[in-house]
Short mmCIF file of C-alpha atoms and ligand atoms in Angstrom, two decimals:
data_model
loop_
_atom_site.label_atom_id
_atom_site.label_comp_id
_atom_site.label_asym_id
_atom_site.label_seq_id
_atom_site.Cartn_x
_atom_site.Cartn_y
_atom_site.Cartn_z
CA UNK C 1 166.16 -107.94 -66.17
CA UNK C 2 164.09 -109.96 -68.74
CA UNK C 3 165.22 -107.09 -70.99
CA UNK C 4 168.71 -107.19 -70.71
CA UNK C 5 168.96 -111.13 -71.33
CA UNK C 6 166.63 -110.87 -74.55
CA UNK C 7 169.33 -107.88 -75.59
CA UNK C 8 171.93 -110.79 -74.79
CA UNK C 9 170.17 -113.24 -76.98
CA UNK C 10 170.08 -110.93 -79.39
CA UNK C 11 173.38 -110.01 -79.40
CA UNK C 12 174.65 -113.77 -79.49
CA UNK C 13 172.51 -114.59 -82.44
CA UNK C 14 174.10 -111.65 -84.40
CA UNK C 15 177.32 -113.18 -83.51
CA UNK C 16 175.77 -116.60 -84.84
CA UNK C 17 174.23 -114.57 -88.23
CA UNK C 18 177.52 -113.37 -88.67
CA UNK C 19 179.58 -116.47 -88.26
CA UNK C 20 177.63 -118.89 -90.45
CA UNK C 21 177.70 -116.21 -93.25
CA UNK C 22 180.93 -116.31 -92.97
CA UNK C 23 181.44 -120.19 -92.71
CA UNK C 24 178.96 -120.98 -95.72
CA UNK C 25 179.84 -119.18 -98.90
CA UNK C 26 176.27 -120.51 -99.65
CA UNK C 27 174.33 -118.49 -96.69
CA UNK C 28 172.90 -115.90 -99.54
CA UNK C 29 170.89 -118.56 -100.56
CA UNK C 30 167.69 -118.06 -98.63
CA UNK C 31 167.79 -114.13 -99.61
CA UNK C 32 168.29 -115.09 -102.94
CA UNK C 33 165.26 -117.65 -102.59
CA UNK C 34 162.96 -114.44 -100.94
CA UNK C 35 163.54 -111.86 -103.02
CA UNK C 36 160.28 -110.45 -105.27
CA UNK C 37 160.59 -111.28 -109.00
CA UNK C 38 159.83 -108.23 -110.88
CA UNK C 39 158.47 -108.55 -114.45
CA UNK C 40 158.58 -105.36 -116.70
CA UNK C 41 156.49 -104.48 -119.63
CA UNK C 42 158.18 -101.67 -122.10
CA UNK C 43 159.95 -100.67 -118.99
CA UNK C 44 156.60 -100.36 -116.62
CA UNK C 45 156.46 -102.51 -113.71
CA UNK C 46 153.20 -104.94 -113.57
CA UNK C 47 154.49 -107.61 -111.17
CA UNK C 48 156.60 -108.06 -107.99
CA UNK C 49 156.28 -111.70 -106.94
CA UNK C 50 158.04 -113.51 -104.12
CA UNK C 51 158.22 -117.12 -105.31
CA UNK C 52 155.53 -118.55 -102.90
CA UNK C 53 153.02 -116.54 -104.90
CA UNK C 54 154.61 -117.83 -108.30
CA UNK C 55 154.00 -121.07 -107.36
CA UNK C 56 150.46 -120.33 -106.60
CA UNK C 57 150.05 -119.57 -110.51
CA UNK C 58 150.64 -122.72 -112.48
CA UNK C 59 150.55 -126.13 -111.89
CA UNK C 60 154.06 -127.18 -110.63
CA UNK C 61 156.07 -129.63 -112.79
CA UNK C 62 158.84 -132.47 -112.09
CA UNK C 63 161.03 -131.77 -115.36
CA UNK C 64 164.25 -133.69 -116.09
CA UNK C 65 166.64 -132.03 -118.62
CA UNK C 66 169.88 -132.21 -119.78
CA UNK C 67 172.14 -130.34 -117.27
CA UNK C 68 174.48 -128.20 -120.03
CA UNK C 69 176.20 -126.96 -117.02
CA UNK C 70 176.92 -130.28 -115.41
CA UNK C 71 176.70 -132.40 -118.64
CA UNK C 72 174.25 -135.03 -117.08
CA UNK C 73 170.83 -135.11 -116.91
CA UNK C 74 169.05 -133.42 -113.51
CA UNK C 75 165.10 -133.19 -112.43
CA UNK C 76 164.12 -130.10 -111.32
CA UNK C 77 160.56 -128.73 -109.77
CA UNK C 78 159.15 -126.01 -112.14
CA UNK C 79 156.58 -123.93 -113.55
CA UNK C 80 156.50 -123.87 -117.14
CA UNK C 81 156.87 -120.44 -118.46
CA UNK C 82 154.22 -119.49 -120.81
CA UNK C 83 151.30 -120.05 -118.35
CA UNK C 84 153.16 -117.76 -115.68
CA UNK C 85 153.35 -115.32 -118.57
CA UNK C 86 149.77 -115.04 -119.56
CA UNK C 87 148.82 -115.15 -116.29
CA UNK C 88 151.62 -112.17 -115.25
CA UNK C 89 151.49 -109.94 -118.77
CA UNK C 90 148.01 -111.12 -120.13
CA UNK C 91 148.56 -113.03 -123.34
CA UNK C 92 149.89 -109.92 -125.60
CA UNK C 93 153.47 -110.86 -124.41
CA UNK C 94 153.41 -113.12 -127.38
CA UNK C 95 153.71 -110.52 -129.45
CA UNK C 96 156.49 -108.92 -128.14
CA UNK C 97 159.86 -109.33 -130.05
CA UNK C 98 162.21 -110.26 -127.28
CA UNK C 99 162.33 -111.41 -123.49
CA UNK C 100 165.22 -109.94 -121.27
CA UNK C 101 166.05 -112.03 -118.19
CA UNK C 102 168.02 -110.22 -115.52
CA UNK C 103 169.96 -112.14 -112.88
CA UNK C 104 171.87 -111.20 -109.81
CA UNK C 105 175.13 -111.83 -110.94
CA UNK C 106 174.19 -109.00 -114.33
CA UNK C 107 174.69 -111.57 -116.39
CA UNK C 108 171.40 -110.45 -119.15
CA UNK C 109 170.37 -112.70 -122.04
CA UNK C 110 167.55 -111.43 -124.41
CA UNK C 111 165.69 -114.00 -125.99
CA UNK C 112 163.50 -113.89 -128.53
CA UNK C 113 159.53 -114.93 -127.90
CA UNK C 114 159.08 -117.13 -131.35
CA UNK C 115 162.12 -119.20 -129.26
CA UNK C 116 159.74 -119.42 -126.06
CA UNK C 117 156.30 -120.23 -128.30
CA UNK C 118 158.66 -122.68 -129.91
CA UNK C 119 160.23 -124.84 -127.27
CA UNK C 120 159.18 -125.37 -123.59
CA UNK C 121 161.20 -123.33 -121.27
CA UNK C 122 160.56 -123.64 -117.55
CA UNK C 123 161.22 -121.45 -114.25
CA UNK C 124 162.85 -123.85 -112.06
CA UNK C 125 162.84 -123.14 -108.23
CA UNK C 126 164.38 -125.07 -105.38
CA UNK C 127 163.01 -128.08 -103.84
CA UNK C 128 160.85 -127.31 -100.93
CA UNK C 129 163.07 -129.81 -99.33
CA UNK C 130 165.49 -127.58 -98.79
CA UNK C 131 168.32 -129.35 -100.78
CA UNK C 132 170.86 -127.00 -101.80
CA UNK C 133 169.56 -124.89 -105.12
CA UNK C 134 173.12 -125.37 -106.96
CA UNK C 135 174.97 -126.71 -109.52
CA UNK C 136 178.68 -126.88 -110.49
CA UNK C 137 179.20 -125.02 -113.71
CA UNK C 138 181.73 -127.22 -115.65
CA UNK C 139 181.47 -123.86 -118.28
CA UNK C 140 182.80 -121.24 -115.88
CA UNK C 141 185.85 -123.12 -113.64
CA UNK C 142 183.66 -125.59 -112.08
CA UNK C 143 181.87 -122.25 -110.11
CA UNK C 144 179.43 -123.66 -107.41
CA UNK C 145 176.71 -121.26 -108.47
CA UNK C 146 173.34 -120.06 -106.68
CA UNK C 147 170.73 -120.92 -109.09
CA UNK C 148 167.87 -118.69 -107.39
CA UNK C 149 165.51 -117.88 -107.26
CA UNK C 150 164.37 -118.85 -110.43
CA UNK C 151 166.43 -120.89 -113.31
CA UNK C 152 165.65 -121.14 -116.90
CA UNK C 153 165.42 -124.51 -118.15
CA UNK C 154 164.42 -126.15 -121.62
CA UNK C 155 162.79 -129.58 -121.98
CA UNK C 156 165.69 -130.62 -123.98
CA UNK C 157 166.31 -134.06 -124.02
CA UNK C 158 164.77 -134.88 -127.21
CA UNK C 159 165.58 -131.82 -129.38
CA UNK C 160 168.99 -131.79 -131.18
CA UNK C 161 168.65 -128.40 -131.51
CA UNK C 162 168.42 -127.08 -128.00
CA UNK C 163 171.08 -129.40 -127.24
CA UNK C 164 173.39 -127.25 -129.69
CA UNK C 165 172.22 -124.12 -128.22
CA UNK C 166 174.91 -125.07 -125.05
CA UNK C 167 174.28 -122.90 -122.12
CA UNK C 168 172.78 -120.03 -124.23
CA UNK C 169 169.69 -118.86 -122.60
CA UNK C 170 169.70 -120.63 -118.96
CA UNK C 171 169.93 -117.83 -116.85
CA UNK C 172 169.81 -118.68 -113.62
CA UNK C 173 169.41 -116.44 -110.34
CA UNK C 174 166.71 -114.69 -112.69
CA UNK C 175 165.13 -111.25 -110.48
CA UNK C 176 163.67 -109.53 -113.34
CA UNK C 177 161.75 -110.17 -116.28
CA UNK C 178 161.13 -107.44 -119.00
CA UNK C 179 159.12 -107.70 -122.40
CA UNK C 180 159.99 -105.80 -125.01
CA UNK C 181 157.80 -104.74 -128.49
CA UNK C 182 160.73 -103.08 -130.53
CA UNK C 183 164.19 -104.64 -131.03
CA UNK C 184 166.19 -104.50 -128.27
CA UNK C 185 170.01 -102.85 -128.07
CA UNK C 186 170.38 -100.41 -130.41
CA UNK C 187 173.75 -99.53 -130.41
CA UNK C 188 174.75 -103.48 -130.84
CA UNK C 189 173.99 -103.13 -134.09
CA UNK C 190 176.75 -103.46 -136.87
CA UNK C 191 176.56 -100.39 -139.20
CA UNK C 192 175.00 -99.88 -142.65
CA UNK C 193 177.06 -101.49 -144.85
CA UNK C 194 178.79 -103.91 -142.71
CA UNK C 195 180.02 -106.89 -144.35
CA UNK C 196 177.78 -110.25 -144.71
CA UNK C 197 180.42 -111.84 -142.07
CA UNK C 198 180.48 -108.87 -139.40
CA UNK C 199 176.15 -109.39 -139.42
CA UNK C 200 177.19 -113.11 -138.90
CA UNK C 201 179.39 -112.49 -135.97
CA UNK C 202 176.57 -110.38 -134.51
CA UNK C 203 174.63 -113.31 -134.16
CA UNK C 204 177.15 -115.30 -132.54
CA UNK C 205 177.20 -112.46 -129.94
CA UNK C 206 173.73 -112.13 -129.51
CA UNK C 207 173.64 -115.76 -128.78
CA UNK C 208 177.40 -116.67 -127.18
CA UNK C 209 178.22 -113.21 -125.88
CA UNK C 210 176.02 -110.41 -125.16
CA UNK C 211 174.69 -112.07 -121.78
CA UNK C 212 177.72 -110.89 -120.24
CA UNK C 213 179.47 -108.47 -122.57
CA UNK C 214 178.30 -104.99 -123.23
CA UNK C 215 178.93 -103.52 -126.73
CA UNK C 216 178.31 -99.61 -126.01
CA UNK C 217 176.91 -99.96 -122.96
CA UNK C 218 174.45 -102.68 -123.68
CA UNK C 219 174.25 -106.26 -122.60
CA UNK C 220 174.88 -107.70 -119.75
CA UNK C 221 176.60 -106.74 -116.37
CA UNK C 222 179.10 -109.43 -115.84
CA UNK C 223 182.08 -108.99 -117.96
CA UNK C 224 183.97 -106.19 -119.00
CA UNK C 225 182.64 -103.90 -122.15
CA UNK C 226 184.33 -104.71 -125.38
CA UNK C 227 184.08 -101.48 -127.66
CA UNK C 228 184.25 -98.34 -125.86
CA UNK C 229 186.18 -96.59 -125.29
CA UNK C 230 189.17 -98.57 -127.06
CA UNK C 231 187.82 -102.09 -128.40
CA UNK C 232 189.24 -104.96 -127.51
CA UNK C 233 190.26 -105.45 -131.67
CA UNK C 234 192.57 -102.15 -130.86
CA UNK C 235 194.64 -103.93 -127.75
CA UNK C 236 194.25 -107.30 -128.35
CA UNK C 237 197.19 -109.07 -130.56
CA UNK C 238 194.77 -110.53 -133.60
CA UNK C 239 196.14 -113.66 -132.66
CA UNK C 240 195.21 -113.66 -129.14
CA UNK C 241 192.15 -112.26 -129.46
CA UNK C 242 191.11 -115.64 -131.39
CA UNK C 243 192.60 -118.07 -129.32
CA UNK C 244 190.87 -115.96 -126.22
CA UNK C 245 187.47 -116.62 -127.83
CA UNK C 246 188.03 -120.50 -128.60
CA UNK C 247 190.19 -121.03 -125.04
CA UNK C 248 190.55 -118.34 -122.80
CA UNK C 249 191.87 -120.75 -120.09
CA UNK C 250 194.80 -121.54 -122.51
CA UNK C 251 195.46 -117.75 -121.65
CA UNK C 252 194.00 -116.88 -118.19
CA UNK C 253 193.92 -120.46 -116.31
CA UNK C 254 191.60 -119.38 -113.68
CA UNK C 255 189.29 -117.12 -116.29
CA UNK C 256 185.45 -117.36 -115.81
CA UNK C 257 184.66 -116.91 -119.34
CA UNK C 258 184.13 -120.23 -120.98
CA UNK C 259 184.82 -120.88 -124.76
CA UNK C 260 182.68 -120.62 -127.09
CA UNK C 261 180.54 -124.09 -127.86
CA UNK C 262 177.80 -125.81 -129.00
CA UNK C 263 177.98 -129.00 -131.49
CA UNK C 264 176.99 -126.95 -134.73
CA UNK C 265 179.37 -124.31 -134.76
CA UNK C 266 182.87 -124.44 -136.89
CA UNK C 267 184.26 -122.50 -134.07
CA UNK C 268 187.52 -121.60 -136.44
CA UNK C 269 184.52 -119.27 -138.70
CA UNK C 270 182.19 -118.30 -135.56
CA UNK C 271 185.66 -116.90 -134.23
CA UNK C 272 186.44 -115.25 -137.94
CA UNK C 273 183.01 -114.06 -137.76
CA UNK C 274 182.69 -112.78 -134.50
CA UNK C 275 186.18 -110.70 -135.06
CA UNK C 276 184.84 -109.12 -138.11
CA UNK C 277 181.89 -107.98 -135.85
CA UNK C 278 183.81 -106.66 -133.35
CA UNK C 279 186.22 -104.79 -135.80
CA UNK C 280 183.04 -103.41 -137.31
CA UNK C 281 181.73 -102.02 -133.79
CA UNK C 282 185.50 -100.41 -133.67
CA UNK C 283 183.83 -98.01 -136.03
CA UNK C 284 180.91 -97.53 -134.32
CA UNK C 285 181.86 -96.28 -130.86
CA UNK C 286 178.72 -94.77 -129.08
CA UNK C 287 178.90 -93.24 -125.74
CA UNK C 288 177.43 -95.69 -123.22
CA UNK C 289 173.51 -94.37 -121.59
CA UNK C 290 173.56 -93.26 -117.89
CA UNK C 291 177.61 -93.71 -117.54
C1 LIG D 1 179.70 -116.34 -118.79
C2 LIG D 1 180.17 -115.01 -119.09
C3 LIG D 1 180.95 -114.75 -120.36
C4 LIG D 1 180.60 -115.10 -121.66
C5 LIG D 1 179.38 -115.87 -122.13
C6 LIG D 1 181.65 -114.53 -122.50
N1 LIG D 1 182.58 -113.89 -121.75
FE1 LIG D 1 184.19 -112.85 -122.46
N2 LIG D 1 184.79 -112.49 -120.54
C7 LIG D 1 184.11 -112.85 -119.41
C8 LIG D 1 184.84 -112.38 -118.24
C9 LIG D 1 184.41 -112.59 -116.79
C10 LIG D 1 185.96 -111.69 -118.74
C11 LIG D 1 187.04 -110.96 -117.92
C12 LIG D 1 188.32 -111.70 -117.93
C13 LIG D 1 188.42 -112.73 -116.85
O1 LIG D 1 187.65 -112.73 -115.88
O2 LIG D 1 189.30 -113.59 -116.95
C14 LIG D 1 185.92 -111.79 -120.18
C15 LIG D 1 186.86 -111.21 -121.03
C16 LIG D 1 186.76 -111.15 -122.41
C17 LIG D 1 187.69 -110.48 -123.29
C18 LIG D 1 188.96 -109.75 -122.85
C19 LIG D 1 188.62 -108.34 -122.46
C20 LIG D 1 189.83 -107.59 -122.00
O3 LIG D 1 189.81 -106.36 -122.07
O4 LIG D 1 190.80 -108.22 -121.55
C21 LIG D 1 187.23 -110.64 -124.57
C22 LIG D 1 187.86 -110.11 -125.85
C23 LIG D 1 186.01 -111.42 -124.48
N3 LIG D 1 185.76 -111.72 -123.16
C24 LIG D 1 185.23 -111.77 -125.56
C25 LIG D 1 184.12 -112.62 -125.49
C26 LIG D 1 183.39 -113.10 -126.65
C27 LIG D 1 183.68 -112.72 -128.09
C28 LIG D 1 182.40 -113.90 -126.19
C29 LIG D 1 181.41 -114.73 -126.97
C30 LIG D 1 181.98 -115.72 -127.86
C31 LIG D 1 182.50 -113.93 -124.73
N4 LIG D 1 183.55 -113.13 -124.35
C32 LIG D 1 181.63 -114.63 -123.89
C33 LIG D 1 182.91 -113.52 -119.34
C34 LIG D 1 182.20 -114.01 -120.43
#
């Protein structure tokens, strides 16, 4: 008897699980929030973290910044990064070149550790409040977007410079962390001899691109790959292929890719620039690893 009403009850909250994940787009949240953060070293795992035991590292921070997303300024609660790093890696990671973040969604920025010893960068988490962990990403079609379980943010406010840096290296729903001691991607790389402008452009994709984009394979998981096996130079009118990079809503009105910003950029040469790149990598096809 007592059995067949607790297989009732748990039948009906199925039906309940089941119906608020489908009535809140938002339900992941809480999985997203409980998930272990894994932080690689050279490809060797030395950490998987829920958050509760993140928090437990460093002291916890209120930090406002300037939302890029939201363009306005937000407070969030937040560990700042490089204690949670010595405490994680032991304090050799500052000697490692770069830092790849890895969120849910694939998108994957690398960034390099003289930018992290440089500024103060932060692991936000949500409020233990339980206010909604979101914002509305002005950049990509006003997405509401899951920011955990943990968001890069950069005490910005008073540095011009971070400012111009846009959205560039805020992942948010970060999962993994991985160090690495030798330069990063390869197959990225423009080839010997590539003109002063292509190695230009490849700097504009490392910092306005590659986070989504892979070039051969590598990047990040959340766009489409843009040299192999045709590149998009081969299929793309010239002319649209510009005015996709500046305003690819003037093309695809409900595209997810936002244009490329940030205050210090002539966008008219970072465009020129990042074409000449891209043509160069036309001549550099490499097979994509483990495809
Ligand atoms: C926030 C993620 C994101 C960033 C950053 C981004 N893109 Fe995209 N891009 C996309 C998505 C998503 C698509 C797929 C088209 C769509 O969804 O409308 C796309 C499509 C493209 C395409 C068309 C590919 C095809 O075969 O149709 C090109 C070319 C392109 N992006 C170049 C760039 C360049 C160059 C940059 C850097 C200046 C860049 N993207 C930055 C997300 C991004």
């Amino acid at each position: 008897m007592s059995m067949s009403i607790s297989r009732i009850l748990q039948y009906l909250l199925l039906l309940l699980g089941s119906f608020v994940a489908h009535a809140l787009p938002l339900a992941p949240a809480s999985a997203q929030n409980s998930i272990d953060i894994e932080f690689k070293d050279n490809g060797q795992t030395v950490g998987a973290l829920p958050l509760d035991d993140l928090r437990a590292i460093a002291a916890v921070v209120s930090i406002k910044v300037f939302e890029v997303h939201e363009k306005t300024e937000r407070i969030y609660r937040a560990l700042p990064v490089r204690p949670v790093f010595d405490k994680v890696f032991g304090k050799d990671w500052e000697k490692a070149q770069e830092i790849i973040f890895t969120s849910i969604d694939g998108y994957q920025p690398s960034i390099p550790v003289v930018k992290l010893l440089a500024h103060d960068a932060y692991f936000a988490f949500p409020h233990e409040d339980g206010t909604p962990f979101t914002l509305t990403n002005r950049l990509q079609n006003n997405e509401i977007v899951q920011l955990g379980p943990l968001y890069l943010v950069w005490d910005n406010i008073k540095s011009k410079e971070l400012l111009d840096a846009g959205a560039s290296d805020m992942p948010y729903q970060i999962k993994r962390v991985e160090l690495k001691f030798v330069a990063p991607f390869p197959n990225m790389v423009p080839p010997a001899g590539s003109s002063a402008k292509a190695q230009r452009g490849f700097m504009h994709f490392r910092q306005h691109c590659m986070a989504c984009h892979t070039i051969n394979g590598e990047g990040g998981g959340k766009a489409p790959e843009l040299n192999y096996p045709v590149s998009v130079t081969e299929y793309i009118k010239p002319e649209y292929l510009k005015r996709w990079i500046v305003s690819p809503q003037s093309i695809r009105y409900n595209t997810t890719m936002p244009g490329i910003t940030g205050a210090i950029l002539d966008r008219e040469t970072a465009t020129e620039e990042l074409i000449a790149y891209l043509k160069a990598m036309s001549n550099a096809k490499r097979i994509p690893a483990n495809q």
